[in-house]
GROMACS .gro file of N, CA, C and O in nm:
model
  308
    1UNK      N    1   1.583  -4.202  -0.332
    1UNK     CA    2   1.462  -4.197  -0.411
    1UNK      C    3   1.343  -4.148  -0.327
    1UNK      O    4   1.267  -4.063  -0.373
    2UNK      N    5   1.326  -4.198  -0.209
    2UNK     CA    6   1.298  -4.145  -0.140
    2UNK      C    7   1.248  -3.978  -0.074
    2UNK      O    8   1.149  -3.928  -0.021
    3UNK      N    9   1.369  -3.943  -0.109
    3UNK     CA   10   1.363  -3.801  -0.072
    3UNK      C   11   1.328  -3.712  -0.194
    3UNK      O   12   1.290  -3.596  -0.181
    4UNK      N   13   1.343  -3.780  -0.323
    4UNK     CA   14   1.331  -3.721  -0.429
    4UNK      C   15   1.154  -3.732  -0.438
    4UNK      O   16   1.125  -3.635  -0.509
    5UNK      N   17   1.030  -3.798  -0.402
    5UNK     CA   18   0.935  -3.867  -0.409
    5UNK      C   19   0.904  -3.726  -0.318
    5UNK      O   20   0.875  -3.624  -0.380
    6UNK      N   21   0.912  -3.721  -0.166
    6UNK     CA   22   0.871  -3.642  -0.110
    6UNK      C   23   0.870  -3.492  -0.107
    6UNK      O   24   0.795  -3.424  -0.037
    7UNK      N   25   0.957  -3.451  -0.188
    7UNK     CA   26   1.013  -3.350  -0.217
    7UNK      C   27   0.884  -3.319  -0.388
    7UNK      O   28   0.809  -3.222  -0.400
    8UNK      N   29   0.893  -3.379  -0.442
    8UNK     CA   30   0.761  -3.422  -0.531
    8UNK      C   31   0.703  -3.373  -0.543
    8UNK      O   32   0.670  -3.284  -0.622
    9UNK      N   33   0.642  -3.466  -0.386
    9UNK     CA   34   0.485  -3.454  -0.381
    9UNK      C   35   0.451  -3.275  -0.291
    9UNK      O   36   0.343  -3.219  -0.314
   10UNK      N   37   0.547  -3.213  -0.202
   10UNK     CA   38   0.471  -3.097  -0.135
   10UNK      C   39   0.548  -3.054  -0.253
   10UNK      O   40   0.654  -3.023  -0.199
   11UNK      N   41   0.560  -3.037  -0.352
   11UNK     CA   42   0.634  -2.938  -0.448
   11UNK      C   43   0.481  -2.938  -0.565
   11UNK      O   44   0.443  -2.840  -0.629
   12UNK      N   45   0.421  -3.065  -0.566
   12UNK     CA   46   0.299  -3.081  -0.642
   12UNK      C   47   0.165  -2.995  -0.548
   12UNK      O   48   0.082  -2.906  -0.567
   13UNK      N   49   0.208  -3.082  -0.447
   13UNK     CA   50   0.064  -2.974  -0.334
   13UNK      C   51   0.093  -2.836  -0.326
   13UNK      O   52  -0.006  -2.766  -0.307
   14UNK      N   53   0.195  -2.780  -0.334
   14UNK     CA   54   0.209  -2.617  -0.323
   14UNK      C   55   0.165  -2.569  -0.476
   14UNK      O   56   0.110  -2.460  -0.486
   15UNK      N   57   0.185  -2.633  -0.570
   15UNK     CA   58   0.132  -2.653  -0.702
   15UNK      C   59  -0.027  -2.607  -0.745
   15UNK      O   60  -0.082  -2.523  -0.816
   16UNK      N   61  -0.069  -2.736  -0.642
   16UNK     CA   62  -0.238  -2.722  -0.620
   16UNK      C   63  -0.290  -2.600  -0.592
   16UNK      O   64  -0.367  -2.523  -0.651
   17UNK      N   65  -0.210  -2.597  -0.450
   17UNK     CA   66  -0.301  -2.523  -0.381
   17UNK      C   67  -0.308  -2.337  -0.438
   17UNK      O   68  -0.399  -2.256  -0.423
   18UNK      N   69  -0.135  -2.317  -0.521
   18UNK     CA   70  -0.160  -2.190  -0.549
   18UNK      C   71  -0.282  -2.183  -0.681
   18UNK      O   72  -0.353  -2.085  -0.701
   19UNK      N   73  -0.284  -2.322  -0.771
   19UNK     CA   74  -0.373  -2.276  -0.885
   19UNK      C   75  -0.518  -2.252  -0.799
   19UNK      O   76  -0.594  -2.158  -0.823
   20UNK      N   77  -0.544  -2.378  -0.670
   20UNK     CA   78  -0.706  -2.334  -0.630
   20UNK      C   79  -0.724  -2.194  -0.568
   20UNK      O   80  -0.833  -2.138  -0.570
   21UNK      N   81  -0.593  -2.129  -0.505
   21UNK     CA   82  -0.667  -1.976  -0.455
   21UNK      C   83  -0.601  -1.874  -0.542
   21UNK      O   84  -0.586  -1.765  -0.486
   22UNK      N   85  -0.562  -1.882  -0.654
   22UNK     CA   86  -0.567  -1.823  -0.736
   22UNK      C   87  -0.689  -1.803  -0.863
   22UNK      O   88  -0.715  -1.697  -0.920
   23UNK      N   89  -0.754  -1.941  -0.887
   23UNK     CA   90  -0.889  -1.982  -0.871
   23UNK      C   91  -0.925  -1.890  -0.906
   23UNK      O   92  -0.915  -1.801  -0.990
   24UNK      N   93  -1.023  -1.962  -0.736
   24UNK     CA   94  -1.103  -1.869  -0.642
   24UNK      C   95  -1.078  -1.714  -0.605
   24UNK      O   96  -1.170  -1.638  -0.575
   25UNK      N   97  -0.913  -1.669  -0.612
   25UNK     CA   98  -0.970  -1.503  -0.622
   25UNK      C   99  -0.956  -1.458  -0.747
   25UNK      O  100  -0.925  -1.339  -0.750
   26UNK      N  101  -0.972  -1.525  -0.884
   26UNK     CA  102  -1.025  -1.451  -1.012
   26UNK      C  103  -1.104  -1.451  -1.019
   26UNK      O  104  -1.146  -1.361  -1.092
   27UNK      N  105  -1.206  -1.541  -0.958
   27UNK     CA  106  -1.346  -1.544  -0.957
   27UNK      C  107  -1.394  -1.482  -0.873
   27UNK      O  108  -1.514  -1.468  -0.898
   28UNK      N  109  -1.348  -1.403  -0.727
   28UNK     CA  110  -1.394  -1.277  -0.651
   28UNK      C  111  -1.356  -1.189  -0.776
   28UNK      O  112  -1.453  -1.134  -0.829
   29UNK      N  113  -1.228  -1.164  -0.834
   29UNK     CA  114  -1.219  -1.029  -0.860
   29UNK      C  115  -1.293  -1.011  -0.960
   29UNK      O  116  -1.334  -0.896  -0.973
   30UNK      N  117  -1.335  -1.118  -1.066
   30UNK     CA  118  -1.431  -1.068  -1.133
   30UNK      C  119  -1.573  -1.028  -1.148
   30UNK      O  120  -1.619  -0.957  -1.238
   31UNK      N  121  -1.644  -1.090  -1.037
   31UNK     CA  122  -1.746  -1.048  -0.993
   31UNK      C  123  -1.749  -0.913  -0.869
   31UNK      O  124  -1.861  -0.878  -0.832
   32UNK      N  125  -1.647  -0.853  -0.818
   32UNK     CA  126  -1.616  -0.739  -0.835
   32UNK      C  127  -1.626  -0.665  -0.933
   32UNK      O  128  -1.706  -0.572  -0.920
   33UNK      N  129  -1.568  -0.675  -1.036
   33UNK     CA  130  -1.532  -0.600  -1.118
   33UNK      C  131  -1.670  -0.552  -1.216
   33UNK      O  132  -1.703  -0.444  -1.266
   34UNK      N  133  -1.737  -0.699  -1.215
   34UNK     CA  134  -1.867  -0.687  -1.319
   34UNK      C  135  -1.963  -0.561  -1.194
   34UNK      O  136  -2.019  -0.469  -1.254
   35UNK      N  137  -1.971  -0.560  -1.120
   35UNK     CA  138  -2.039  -0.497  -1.027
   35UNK      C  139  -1.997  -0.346  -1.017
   35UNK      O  140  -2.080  -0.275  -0.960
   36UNK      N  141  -1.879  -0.283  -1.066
   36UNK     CA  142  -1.857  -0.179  -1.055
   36UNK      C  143  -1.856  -0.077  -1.193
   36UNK      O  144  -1.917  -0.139  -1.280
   37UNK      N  145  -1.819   0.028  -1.236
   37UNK     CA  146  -1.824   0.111  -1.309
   37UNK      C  147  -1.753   0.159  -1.375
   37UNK      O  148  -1.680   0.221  -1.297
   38UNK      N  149  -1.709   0.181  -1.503
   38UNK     CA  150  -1.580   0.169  -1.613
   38UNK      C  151  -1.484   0.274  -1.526
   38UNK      O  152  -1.524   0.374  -1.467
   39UNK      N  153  -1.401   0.244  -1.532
   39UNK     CA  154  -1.295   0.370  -1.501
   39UNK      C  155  -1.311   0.508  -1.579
   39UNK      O  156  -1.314   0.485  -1.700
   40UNK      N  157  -1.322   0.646  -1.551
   40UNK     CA  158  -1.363   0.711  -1.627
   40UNK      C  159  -1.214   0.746  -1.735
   40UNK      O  160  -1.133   0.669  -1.683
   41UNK      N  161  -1.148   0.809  -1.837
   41UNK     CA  162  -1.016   0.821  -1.906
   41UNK      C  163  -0.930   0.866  -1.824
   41UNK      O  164  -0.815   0.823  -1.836
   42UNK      N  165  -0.960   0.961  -1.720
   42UNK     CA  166  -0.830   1.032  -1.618
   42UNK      C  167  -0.769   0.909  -1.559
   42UNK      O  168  -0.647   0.896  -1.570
   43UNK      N  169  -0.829   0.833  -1.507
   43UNK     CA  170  -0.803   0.693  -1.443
   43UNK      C  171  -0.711   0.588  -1.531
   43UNK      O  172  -0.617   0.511  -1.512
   44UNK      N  173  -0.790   0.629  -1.632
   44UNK     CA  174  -0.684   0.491  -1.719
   44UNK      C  175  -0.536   0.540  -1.763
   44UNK      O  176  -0.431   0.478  -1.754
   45UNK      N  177  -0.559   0.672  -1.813
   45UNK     CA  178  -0.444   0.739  -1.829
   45UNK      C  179  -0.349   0.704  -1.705
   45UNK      O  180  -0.268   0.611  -1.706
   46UNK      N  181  -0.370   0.787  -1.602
   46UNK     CA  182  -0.322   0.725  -1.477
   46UNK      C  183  -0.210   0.613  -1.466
   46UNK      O  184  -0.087   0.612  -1.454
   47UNK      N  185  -0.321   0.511  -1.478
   47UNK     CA  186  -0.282   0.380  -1.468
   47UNK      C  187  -0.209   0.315  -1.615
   47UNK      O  188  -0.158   0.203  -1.624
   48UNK      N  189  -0.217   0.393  -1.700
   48UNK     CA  190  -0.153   0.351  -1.838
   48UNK      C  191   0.010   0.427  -1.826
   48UNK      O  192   0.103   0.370  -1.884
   49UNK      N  193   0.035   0.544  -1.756
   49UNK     CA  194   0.155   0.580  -1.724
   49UNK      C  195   0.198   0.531  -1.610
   49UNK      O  196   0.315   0.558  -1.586
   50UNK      N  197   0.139   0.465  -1.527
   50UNK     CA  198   0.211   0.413  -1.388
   50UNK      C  199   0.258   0.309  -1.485
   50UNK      O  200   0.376   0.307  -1.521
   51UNK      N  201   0.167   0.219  -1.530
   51UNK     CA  202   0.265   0.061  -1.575
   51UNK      C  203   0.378   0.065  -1.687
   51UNK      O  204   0.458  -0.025  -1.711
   52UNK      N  205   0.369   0.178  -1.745
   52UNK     CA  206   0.445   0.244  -1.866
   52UNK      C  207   0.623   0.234  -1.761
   52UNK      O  208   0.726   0.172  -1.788
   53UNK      N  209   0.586   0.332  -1.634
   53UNK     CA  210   0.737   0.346  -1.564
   53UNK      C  211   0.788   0.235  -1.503
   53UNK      O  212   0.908   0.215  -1.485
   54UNK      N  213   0.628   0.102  -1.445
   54UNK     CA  214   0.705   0.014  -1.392
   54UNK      C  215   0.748  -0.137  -1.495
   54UNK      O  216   0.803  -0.246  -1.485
   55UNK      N  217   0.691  -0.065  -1.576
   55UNK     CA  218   0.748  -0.147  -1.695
   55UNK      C  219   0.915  -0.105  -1.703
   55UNK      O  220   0.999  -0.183  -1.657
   56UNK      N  221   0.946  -0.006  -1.750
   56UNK     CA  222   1.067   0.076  -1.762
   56UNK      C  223   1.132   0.073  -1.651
   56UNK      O  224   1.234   0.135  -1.682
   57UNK      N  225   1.145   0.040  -1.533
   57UNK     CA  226   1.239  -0.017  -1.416
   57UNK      C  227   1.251  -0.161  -1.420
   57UNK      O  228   1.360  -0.206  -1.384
   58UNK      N  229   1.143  -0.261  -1.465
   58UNK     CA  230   1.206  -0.400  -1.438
   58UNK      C  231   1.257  -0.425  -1.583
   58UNK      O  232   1.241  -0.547  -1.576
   59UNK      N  233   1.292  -0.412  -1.678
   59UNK     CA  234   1.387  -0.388  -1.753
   59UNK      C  235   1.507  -0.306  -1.780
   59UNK      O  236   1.575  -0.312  -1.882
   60UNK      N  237   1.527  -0.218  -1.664
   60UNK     CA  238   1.644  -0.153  -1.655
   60UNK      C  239   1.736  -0.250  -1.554
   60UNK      O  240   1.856  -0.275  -1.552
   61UNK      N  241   1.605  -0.300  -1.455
   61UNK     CA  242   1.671  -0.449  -1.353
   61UNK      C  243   1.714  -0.552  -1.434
   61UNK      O  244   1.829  -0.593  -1.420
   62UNK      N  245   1.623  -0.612  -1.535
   62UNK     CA  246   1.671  -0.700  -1.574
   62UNK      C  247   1.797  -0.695  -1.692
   62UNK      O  248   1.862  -0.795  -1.723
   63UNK      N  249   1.813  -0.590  -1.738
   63UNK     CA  250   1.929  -0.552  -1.803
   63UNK      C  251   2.079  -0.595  -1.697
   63UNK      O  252   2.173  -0.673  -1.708
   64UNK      N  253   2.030  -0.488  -1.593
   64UNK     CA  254   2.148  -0.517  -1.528
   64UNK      C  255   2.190  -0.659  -1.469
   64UNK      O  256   2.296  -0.721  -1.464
   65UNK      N  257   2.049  -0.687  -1.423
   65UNK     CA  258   2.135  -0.841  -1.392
   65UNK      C  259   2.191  -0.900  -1.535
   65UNK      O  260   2.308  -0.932  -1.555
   66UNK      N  261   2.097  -0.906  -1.619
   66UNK     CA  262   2.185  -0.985  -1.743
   66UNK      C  263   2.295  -0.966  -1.799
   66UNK      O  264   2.358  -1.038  -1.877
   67UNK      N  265   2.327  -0.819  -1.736
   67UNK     CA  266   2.489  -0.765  -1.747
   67UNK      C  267   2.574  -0.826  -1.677
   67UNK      O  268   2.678  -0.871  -1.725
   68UNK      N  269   2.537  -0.837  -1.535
   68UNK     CA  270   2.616  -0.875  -1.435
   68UNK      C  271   2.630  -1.068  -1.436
   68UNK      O  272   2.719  -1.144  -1.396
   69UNK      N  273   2.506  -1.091  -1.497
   69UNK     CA  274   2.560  -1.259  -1.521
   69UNK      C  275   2.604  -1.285  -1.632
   69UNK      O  276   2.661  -1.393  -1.643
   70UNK      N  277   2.595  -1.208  -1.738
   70UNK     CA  278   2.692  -1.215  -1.845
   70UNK      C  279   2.850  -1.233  -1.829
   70UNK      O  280   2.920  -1.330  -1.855
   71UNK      N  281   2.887  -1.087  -1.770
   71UNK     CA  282   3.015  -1.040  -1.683
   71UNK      C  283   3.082  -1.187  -1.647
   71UNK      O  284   3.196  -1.225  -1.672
   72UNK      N  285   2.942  -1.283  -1.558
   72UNK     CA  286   3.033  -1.373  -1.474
   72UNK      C  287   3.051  -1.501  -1.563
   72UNK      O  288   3.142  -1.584  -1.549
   73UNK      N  289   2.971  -1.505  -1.638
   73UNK     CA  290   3.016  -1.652  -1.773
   73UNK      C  291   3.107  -1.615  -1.826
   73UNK      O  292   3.197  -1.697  -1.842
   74UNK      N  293   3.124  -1.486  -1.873
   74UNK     CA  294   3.180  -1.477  -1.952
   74UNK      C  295   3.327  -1.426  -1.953
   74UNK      O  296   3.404  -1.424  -2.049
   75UNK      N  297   3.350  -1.385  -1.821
   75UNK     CA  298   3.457  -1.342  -1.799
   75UNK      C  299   3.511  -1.367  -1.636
   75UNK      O  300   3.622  -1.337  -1.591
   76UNK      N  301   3.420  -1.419  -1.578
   76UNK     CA  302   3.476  -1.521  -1.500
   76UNK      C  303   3.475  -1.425  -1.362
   76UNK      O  304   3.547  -1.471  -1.273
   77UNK      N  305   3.413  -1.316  -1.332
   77UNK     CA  306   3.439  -1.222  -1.238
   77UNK      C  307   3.383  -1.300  -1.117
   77UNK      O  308   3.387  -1.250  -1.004
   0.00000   0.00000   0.00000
């Protein structure tokens, strides 16, 4: 019980500590952000086809793994 308690508690403090500096840097990045200047359309475009492809690779990943752990429930490989 013991070990289950301690195991817990730095599992709760790593908990903490990522919500406080995760926080604290939304609150840099947004006062960044208020401080700077709209992206002009070339930019967004840009950035609207970059996340478009890396969208379209972690679902070609996660396909495959869900293939490959399918494979192993289900057929025992």
């Amino acid at each position: 019980m013991d070990t289950f308690k301690t195991i817990a508690f730095f599992v709760g403090l790593f908990a903490f500590c990522a919500w406080l500096f995760s926080r604290r840097w939304m609150d840099d990045e947004e006062r960044r952000n208020a401080s700077h200047e709209a992206p002009s359309d070339q930019q967004l475009r840009w950035h609207i086809r970059h996340l478009r492809q890396d969208i379209h690779a972690l679902v070609l990943i996660n396909m495959a793994l869900l293939a490959l752990v399918a494979g192993a429930v289900f057929f025992k490989l």
